[in-house]
Amino acid sequence: MGYPMARNLLRAGHEVALWSNTADKARKLAAEEKGVFCDTPRQVAEHADCIFLCVGDTEMARTVILGTDGIIEGARAGTVVADASTISPSASRQIGEALKAKGVDFLDAPCTGSTPGANGGTLTFMIGGNQAVFEKTKPLFEPMGKRLFFCGGPGMGLQAKLTQNLILSNILMAFNEGMVLSTKGGVDPQLMLEILDASAAKSGLISYKAPFVFRRDFTPNFATKWMHKDVGLMLESGKELGVPLLLTSLTHQLFQTAIAAGHGDQDMCSTINVLEELAGVQVKS
């Protein structure tokens, strides 16, 4: 996600300092798009007025921002750090407080749209933090995303993102069950999709993902392991807020089962394989 996001900033005419856990990616982008390669997040911060990051999980974000040679060691007072990762809302607030002590502003800014949205600059961002800081930073979001939602104070962008992914992940599991059942019962999968699209069960997620399932293309746009991580964050948030998430708890276990079966690095729609194997049927064109 971070690679095309940074590329879109460069192509919009911005000067961009680049760092990645995979250094070759940052070097390649710097060479191709005239960015500035950096060895550490600290070096990025030393070059930048606004720093965007998009990493895999809470501990990665904490390390990149607050760790040795992290952003906090190079950022000047008045710098804005916008974290587009999907991480724990409570941990994000703690990171924001640590940056605030140095006079650095922080926005939680998780995004949705997967790889196609990142490539096309059409991501949707959900932003939490100080609204004045967001308004100041808004022009830098626009090359990366077409819809920007300010959700409230610190952590609120993440709370919105987790809610969205909670609904998506549960819809996906309902799709898996329904399509395996209808296929085993003899209904053509393409016909079933047309019926869903013409009914109250119509879903943008299903309409987009079903063709990939039908042609057995599980190339990751959003990998199973990352949605499993997000579902874990949902359950953590539910525990903190005293909200029972009964269906989501089962969905978490279904994602875990798919990972155990070897589908962790495939797209999340590959989770249908688990139920297909149990039912002895394959949903395909």
CSV table of C-alpha atoms in Angstrom, one decimal:
chain,number,residue,atom,x,y,z
A,1,MET,CA,0.0,0.0,0.0
A,2,GLY,CA,2.7,2.5,1.0
A,3,TYR,CA,4.6,2.2,-2.3
A,4,PRO,CA,1.9,3.4,-4.6
A,5,MET,CA,0.7,6.0,-2.1
A,6,ALA,CA,4.2,7.5,-2.0
A,7,ARG,CA,4.4,7.3,-5.8
A,8,ASN,CA,1.2,9.2,-6.2
A,9,LEU,CA,2.6,12.0,-3.9
A,10,LEU,CA,5.7,12.1,-6.1
A,11,ARG,CA,3.7,12.2,-9.3
A,12,ALA,CA,1.6,15.1,-7.9
A,13,GLY,CA,4.8,17.1,-7.7
A,14,HIS,CA,5.7,16.8,-4.0
A,15,GLU,CA,9.2,16.2,-2.7
A,16,VAL,CA,9.1,12.9,-0.9
A,17,ALA,CA,11.7,11.2,1.4
A,18,LEU,CA,11.3,7.4,1.3
A,19,TRP,CA,12.0,4.6,3.8
A,20,SER,CA,10.7,1.0,3.7
A,21,ASN,CA,11.3,-2.1,5.8
A,22,THR,CA,12.2,-3.5,2.4
A,23,ALA,CA,15.0,-1.1,1.5
A,24,ASP,CA,15.1,-2.1,-2.2
A,25,LYS,CA,11.5,-0.9,-2.7
A,26,ALA,CA,12.4,2.6,-1.4
A,27,ARG,CA,15.5,2.7,-3.5
A,28,LYS,CA,13.6,1.7,-6.6
A,29,LEU,CA,10.9,4.3,-6.1
A,30,ALA,CA,13.5,7.0,-5.3
A,31,ALA,CA,15.3,6.2,-8.6
A,32,GLU,CA,12.2,5.9,-10.8
A,33,GLU,CA,10.3,8.9,-9.4
A,34,LYS,CA,13.1,11.2,-8.2
A,35,GLY,CA,12.4,10.7,-4.5
A,36,VAL,CA,15.0,10.8,-1.7
A,37,PHE,CA,16.0,7.4,-0.3
A,38,CYS,CA,16.5,7.3,3.5
A,39,ASP,CA,18.1,4.6,5.6
A,40,THR,CA,15.8,5.1,8.6
A,41,PRO,CA,12.4,6.6,9.6
A,42,ARG,CA,14.5,9.2,11.5
A,43,GLN,CA,16.0,10.4,8.3
A,44,VAL,CA,12.6,10.7,6.7
A,45,ALA,CA,11.5,12.9,9.6
A,46,GLU,CA,14.6,15.1,9.3
A,47,HIS,CA,13.6,15.8,5.7
A,48,ALA,CA,9.8,16.2,6.1
A,49,ASP,CA,7.1,18.6,7.2
A,50,CYS,CA,4.5,15.8,7.0
A,51,ILE,CA,5.2,12.1,7.4
A,52,PHE,CA,2.8,9.4,6.2
A,53,LEU,CA,3.4,5.7,7.2
A,54,CYS,CA,1.5,2.6,6.3
A,55,VAL,CA,2.7,-0.6,8.1
A,56,GLY,CA,1.3,-4.0,9.0
A,57,ASP,CA,0.4,-3.9,12.7
A,58,THR,CA,0.5,-2.0,16.0
A,59,GLU,CA,4.1,-3.0,17.0
A,60,MET,CA,5.5,-2.1,13.6
A,61,ALA,CA,3.8,1.3,13.9
A,62,ARG,CA,5.1,1.8,17.4
A,63,THR,CA,8.7,0.9,16.3
A,64,VAL,CA,8.7,3.0,13.2
A,65,ILE,CA,7.4,6.1,15.1
A,66,LEU,CA,8.8,5.7,18.6
A,67,GLY,CA,11.7,3.2,18.3
A,68,THR,CA,15.4,3.6,17.9
A,69,ASP,CA,16.0,5.7,14.7
A,70,GLY,CA,12.3,6.2,14.6
A,71,ILE,CA,10.3,9.2,13.4
A,72,ILE,CA,10.2,10.8,16.9
A,73,GLU,CA,14.0,11.2,16.9
A,74,GLY,CA,14.0,13.3,13.7
A,75,ALA,CA,10.7,15.1,13.7
A,76,ARG,CA,10.7,18.9,14.5
A,77,ALA,CA,8.0,20.6,16.5
A,78,GLY,CA,5.1,21.4,14.2
A,79,THR,CA,5.7,18.4,12.0
A,80,VAL,CA,2.6,16.3,11.3
A,81,VAL,CA,2.7,12.5,11.4
A,82,ALA,CA,-0.3,10.7,9.7
A,83,ASP,CA,-0.5,7.0,10.3
A,84,ALA,CA,-2.4,5.2,7.5
A,85,SER,CA,-1.9,1.8,9.2
A,86,THR,CA,-4.8,-0.1,10.8
A,87,ILE,CA,-3.7,-0.6,14.4
A,88,SER,CA,-5.1,-0.5,17.9
A,89,PRO,CA,-7.0,2.7,18.6
A,90,SER,CA,-5.8,2.8,22.2
A,91,ALA,CA,-2.1,2.2,21.2
A,92,SER,CA,-2.5,4.9,18.5
A,93,ARG,CA,-3.6,7.4,21.2
A,94,GLN,CA,-0.6,6.5,23.2
A,95,ILE,CA,1.7,7.1,20.2
A,96,GLY,CA,0.0,10.4,19.7
A,97,GLU,CA,0.6,11.5,23.3
A,98,ALA,CA,4.3,10.6,23.0
A,99,LEU,CA,4.6,12.7,19.8
A,100,LYS,CA,2.6,15.6,21.4
A,101,ALA,CA,5.2,15.8,24.2
A,102,LYS,CA,7.7,16.8,21.4
A,103,GLY,CA,5.4,19.3,19.8
A,104,VAL,CA,4.6,16.9,16.9
A,105,ASP,CA,1.0,16.6,15.7
A,106,PHE,CA,-0.5,13.2,15.0
A,107,LEU,CA,-3.4,11.9,12.9
A,108,ASP,CA,-4.7,8.4,12.8
A,109,ALA,CA,-5.6,8.0,9.1
A,110,PRO,CA,-6.4,4.4,8.2
A,111,CYS,CA,-7.5,3.8,4.6
A,112,THR,CA,-9.6,1.4,2.6
A,113,GLY,CA,-9.5,0.5,-1.0
A,114,SER,CA,-6.9,-2.2,-1.1
A,115,THR,CA,-4.1,-2.3,-3.7
A,116,PRO,CA,-6.3,-1.0,-6.6
A,117,GLY,CA,-7.3,2.0,-4.6
A,118,ALA,CA,-3.7,2.7,-3.6
A,119,ASN,CA,-2.5,2.4,-7.2
A,120,GLY,CA,-5.3,4.6,-8.6
A,121,GLY,CA,-5.1,7.2,-5.9
A,122,THR,CA,-8.7,6.5,-5.0
A,123,LEU,CA,-8.4,5.4,-1.4
A,124,THR,CA,-10.9,6.4,1.3
A,125,PHE,CA,-9.3,7.8,4.5
A,126,MET,CA,-10.9,7.9,7.9
A,127,ILE,CA,-9.1,10.5,10.0
A,128,GLY,CA,-8.9,11.0,13.8
A,129,GLY,CA,-7.1,13.8,15.6
A,130,ASN,CA,-7.2,17.6,15.7
A,131,GLN,CA,-9.4,18.9,12.9
A,132,ALA,CA,-7.3,22.0,12.3
A,133,VAL,CA,-4.2,19.7,11.7
A,134,PHE,CA,-6.3,17.6,9.3
A,135,GLU,CA,-7.4,20.7,7.3
A,136,LYS,CA,-3.8,21.8,7.1
A,137,THR,CA,-2.7,18.4,5.9
A,138,LYS,CA,-5.7,17.7,3.6
A,139,PRO,CA,-4.0,18.7,0.3
A,140,LEU,CA,-1.4,16.0,0.9
A,141,PHE,CA,-4.1,13.3,1.3
A,142,GLU,CA,-5.8,14.3,-2.0
A,143,PRO,CA,-3.2,12.7,-4.4
A,144,MET,CA,-3.7,9.4,-2.5
A,145,GLY,CA,-7.4,9.3,-1.8
A,146,LYS,CA,-10.7,10.7,-3.2
A,147,ARG,CA,-12.8,10.5,-0.1
A,148,LEU,CA,-11.7,11.9,3.2
A,149,PHE,CA,-13.8,11.5,6.3
A,150,PHE,CA,-12.9,13.4,9.5
A,151,CYS,CA,-14.2,11.1,12.3
A,152,GLY,CA,-13.4,13.1,15.5
A,153,GLY,CA,-10.6,13.1,18.0
A,154,PRO,CA,-7.6,10.7,18.4
A,155,GLY,CA,-8.3,7.1,17.6
A,156,MET,CA,-11.7,7.8,16.0
A,157,GLY,CA,-10.5,7.2,12.4
A,158,LEU,CA,-9.3,3.8,13.5
A,159,GLN,CA,-12.6,3.1,15.3
A,160,ALA,CA,-14.4,3.8,12.0
A,161,LYS,CA,-12.0,1.6,10.0
A,162,LEU,CA,-12.4,-1.3,12.4
A,163,THR,CA,-16.2,-1.0,12.2
A,164,GLN,CA,-16.0,-1.1,8.4
A,165,ASN,CA,-13.8,-4.1,8.3
A,166,LEU,CA,-15.9,-5.9,10.9
A,167,ILE,CA,-18.9,-5.6,8.6
A,168,LEU,CA,-16.8,-6.6,5.5
A,169,SER,CA,-15.3,-9.7,7.2
A,170,ASN,CA,-18.6,-11.0,8.4
A,171,ILE,CA,-20.2,-10.4,5.0
A,172,LEU,CA,-17.4,-12.4,3.4
A,173,MET,CA,-18.0,-15.3,5.7
A,174,ALA,CA,-21.8,-15.2,4.9
A,175,PHE,CA,-20.9,-15.2,1.2
A,176,ASN,CA,-18.6,-18.2,1.6
A,177,GLU,CA,-21.4,-20.2,3.4
A,178,GLY,CA,-24.1,-19.2,1.0
A,179,MET,CA,-22.2,-19.8,-2.2
A,180,VAL,CA,-20.9,-23.2,-1.0
A,181,LEU,CA,-24.4,-24.2,0.0
A,182,SER,CA,-26.0,-23.1,-3.3
A,183,THR,CA,-23.2,-24.7,-5.4
A,184,LYS,CA,-23.5,-28.0,-3.5
A,185,GLY,CA,-27.3,-27.8,-4.1
A,186,GLY,CA,-26.8,-27.4,-7.9
A,187,VAL,CA,-27.2,-23.7,-8.5
A,188,ASP,CA,-24.7,-22.2,-11.0
A,189,PRO,CA,-22.4,-19.7,-9.1
A,190,GLN,CA,-22.7,-17.0,-11.8
A,191,LEU,CA,-26.5,-17.3,-11.7
A,192,MET,CA,-26.4,-17.1,-7.9
A,193,LEU,CA,-24.3,-13.9,-8.1
A,194,GLU,CA,-26.8,-12.3,-10.5
A,195,ILE,CA,-29.6,-13.1,-8.1
A,196,LEU,CA,-27.7,-11.6,-5.2
A,197,ASP,CA,-27.0,-8.5,-7.2
A,198,ALA,CA,-30.7,-8.1,-8.0
A,199,SER,CA,-31.8,-8.5,-4.3
A,200,ALA,CA,-31.5,-6.9,-0.9
A,201,ALA,CA,-28.5,-9.1,-0.4
A,202,LYS,CA,-26.5,-7.1,-3.0
A,203,SER,CA,-23.1,-6.2,-1.6
A,204,GLY,CA,-20.2,-4.2,-3.2
A,205,LEU,CA,-17.8,-6.6,-1.6
A,206,ILE,CA,-19.5,-9.7,-3.0
A,207,SER,CA,-19.9,-8.2,-6.5
A,208,TYR,CA,-16.1,-7.4,-6.5
A,209,LYS,CA,-14.7,-10.5,-4.9
A,210,ALA,CA,-17.0,-13.2,-6.5
A,211,PRO,CA,-15.4,-13.1,-10.0
A,212,PHE,CA,-12.0,-13.7,-8.4
A,213,VAL,CA,-13.4,-16.8,-6.5
A,214,PHE,CA,-15.1,-18.1,-9.7
A,215,ARG,CA,-11.8,-18.1,-11.6
A,216,ARG,CA,-9.8,-19.2,-8.6
A,217,ASP,CA,-7.6,-16.1,-8.6
A,218,PHE,CA,-6.5,-15.5,-5.0
A,219,THR,CA,-3.7,-13.0,-5.8
A,220,PRO,CA,-3.7,-10.7,-2.7
A,221,ASN,CA,-5.4,-7.4,-2.9
A,222,PHE,CA,-6.0,-7.7,0.9
A,223,ALA,CA,-4.3,-10.7,2.4
A,224,THR,CA,-6.1,-13.1,4.7
A,225,LYS,CA,-3.5,-12.6,7.4
A,226,TRP,CA,-4.1,-8.8,7.5
A,227,MET,CA,-7.9,-9.1,7.8
A,228,HIS,CA,-7.3,-11.7,10.6
A,229,LYS,CA,-5.1,-9.1,12.3
A,230,ASP,CA,-7.9,-6.5,11.9
A,231,VAL,CA,-10.6,-8.8,13.3
A,232,GLY,CA,-8.3,-9.3,16.3
A,233,LEU,CA,-8.2,-5.6,16.8
A,234,MET,CA,-12.0,-5.4,16.6
A,235,LEU,CA,-12.3,-8.0,19.4
A,236,GLU,CA,-9.8,-6.1,21.5
A,237,SER,CA,-11.8,-2.9,21.0
A,238,GLY,CA,-15.0,-4.7,21.9
A,239,LYS,CA,-13.4,-5.9,25.1
A,240,GLU,CA,-12.2,-2.4,26.0
A,241,LEU,CA,-15.6,-0.9,25.3
A,242,GLY,CA,-17.7,-3.7,26.8
A,243,VAL,CA,-19.4,-4.6,23.5
A,244,PRO,CA,-20.0,-8.3,22.8
A,245,LEU,CA,-19.0,-9.3,19.3
A,246,LEU,CA,-20.4,-12.8,19.0
A,247,LEU,CA,-20.4,-13.2,15.2
A,248,THR,CA,-17.0,-11.5,14.8
A,249,SER,CA,-15.5,-13.9,17.3
A,250,LEU,CA,-16.5,-16.8,15.1
A,251,THR,CA,-15.2,-15.0,12.0
A,252,HIS,CA,-11.8,-14.5,13.7
A,253,GLN,CA,-11.6,-18.3,14.2
A,254,LEU,CA,-12.6,-18.9,10.6
A,255,PHE,CA,-9.8,-16.6,9.4
A,256,GLN,CA,-7.4,-18.4,11.8
A,257,THR,CA,-8.5,-21.7,10.2
A,258,ALA,CA,-7.8,-20.4,6.7
A,259,ILE,CA,-4.3,-19.3,7.8
A,260,ALA,CA,-3.6,-22.7,9.4
A,261,ALA,CA,-4.7,-24.3,6.0
A,262,GLY,CA,-2.1,-22.2,4.2
A,263,HIS,CA,-4.1,-19.3,2.9
A,264,GLY,CA,-2.6,-16.5,5.0
A,265,ASP,CA,-0.7,-14.8,2.2
A,266,GLN,CA,-3.5,-15.2,-0.4
A,267,ASP,CA,-6.4,-12.7,-0.8
A,268,MET,CA,-9.0,-12.9,2.0
A,269,CYS,CA,-11.5,-14.3,-0.5
A,270,SER,CA,-9.4,-17.5,-0.4
A,271,THR,CA,-11.0,-18.3,2.9
A,272,ILE,CA,-13.8,-20.0,0.9
A,273,ASN,CA,-11.4,-22.9,0.4
A,274,VAL,CA,-11.8,-24.0,3.9
A,275,LEU,CA,-15.6,-24.5,3.6
A,276,GLU,CA,-15.3,-25.9,0.1
A,277,GLU,CA,-12.9,-28.6,1.4
A,278,LEU,CA,-15.3,-29.5,4.2
A,279,ALA,CA,-18.3,-29.6,1.8
A,280,GLY,CA,-16.5,-31.4,-1.1
A,281,VAL,CA,-17.4,-28.8,-3.7
A,282,GLN,CA,-15.7,-25.9,-5.4
A,283,VAL,CA,-17.3,-22.6,-6.3
A,284,LYS,CA,-16.1,-21.8,-9.8
A,285,SER,CA,-17.2,-20.8,-13.2
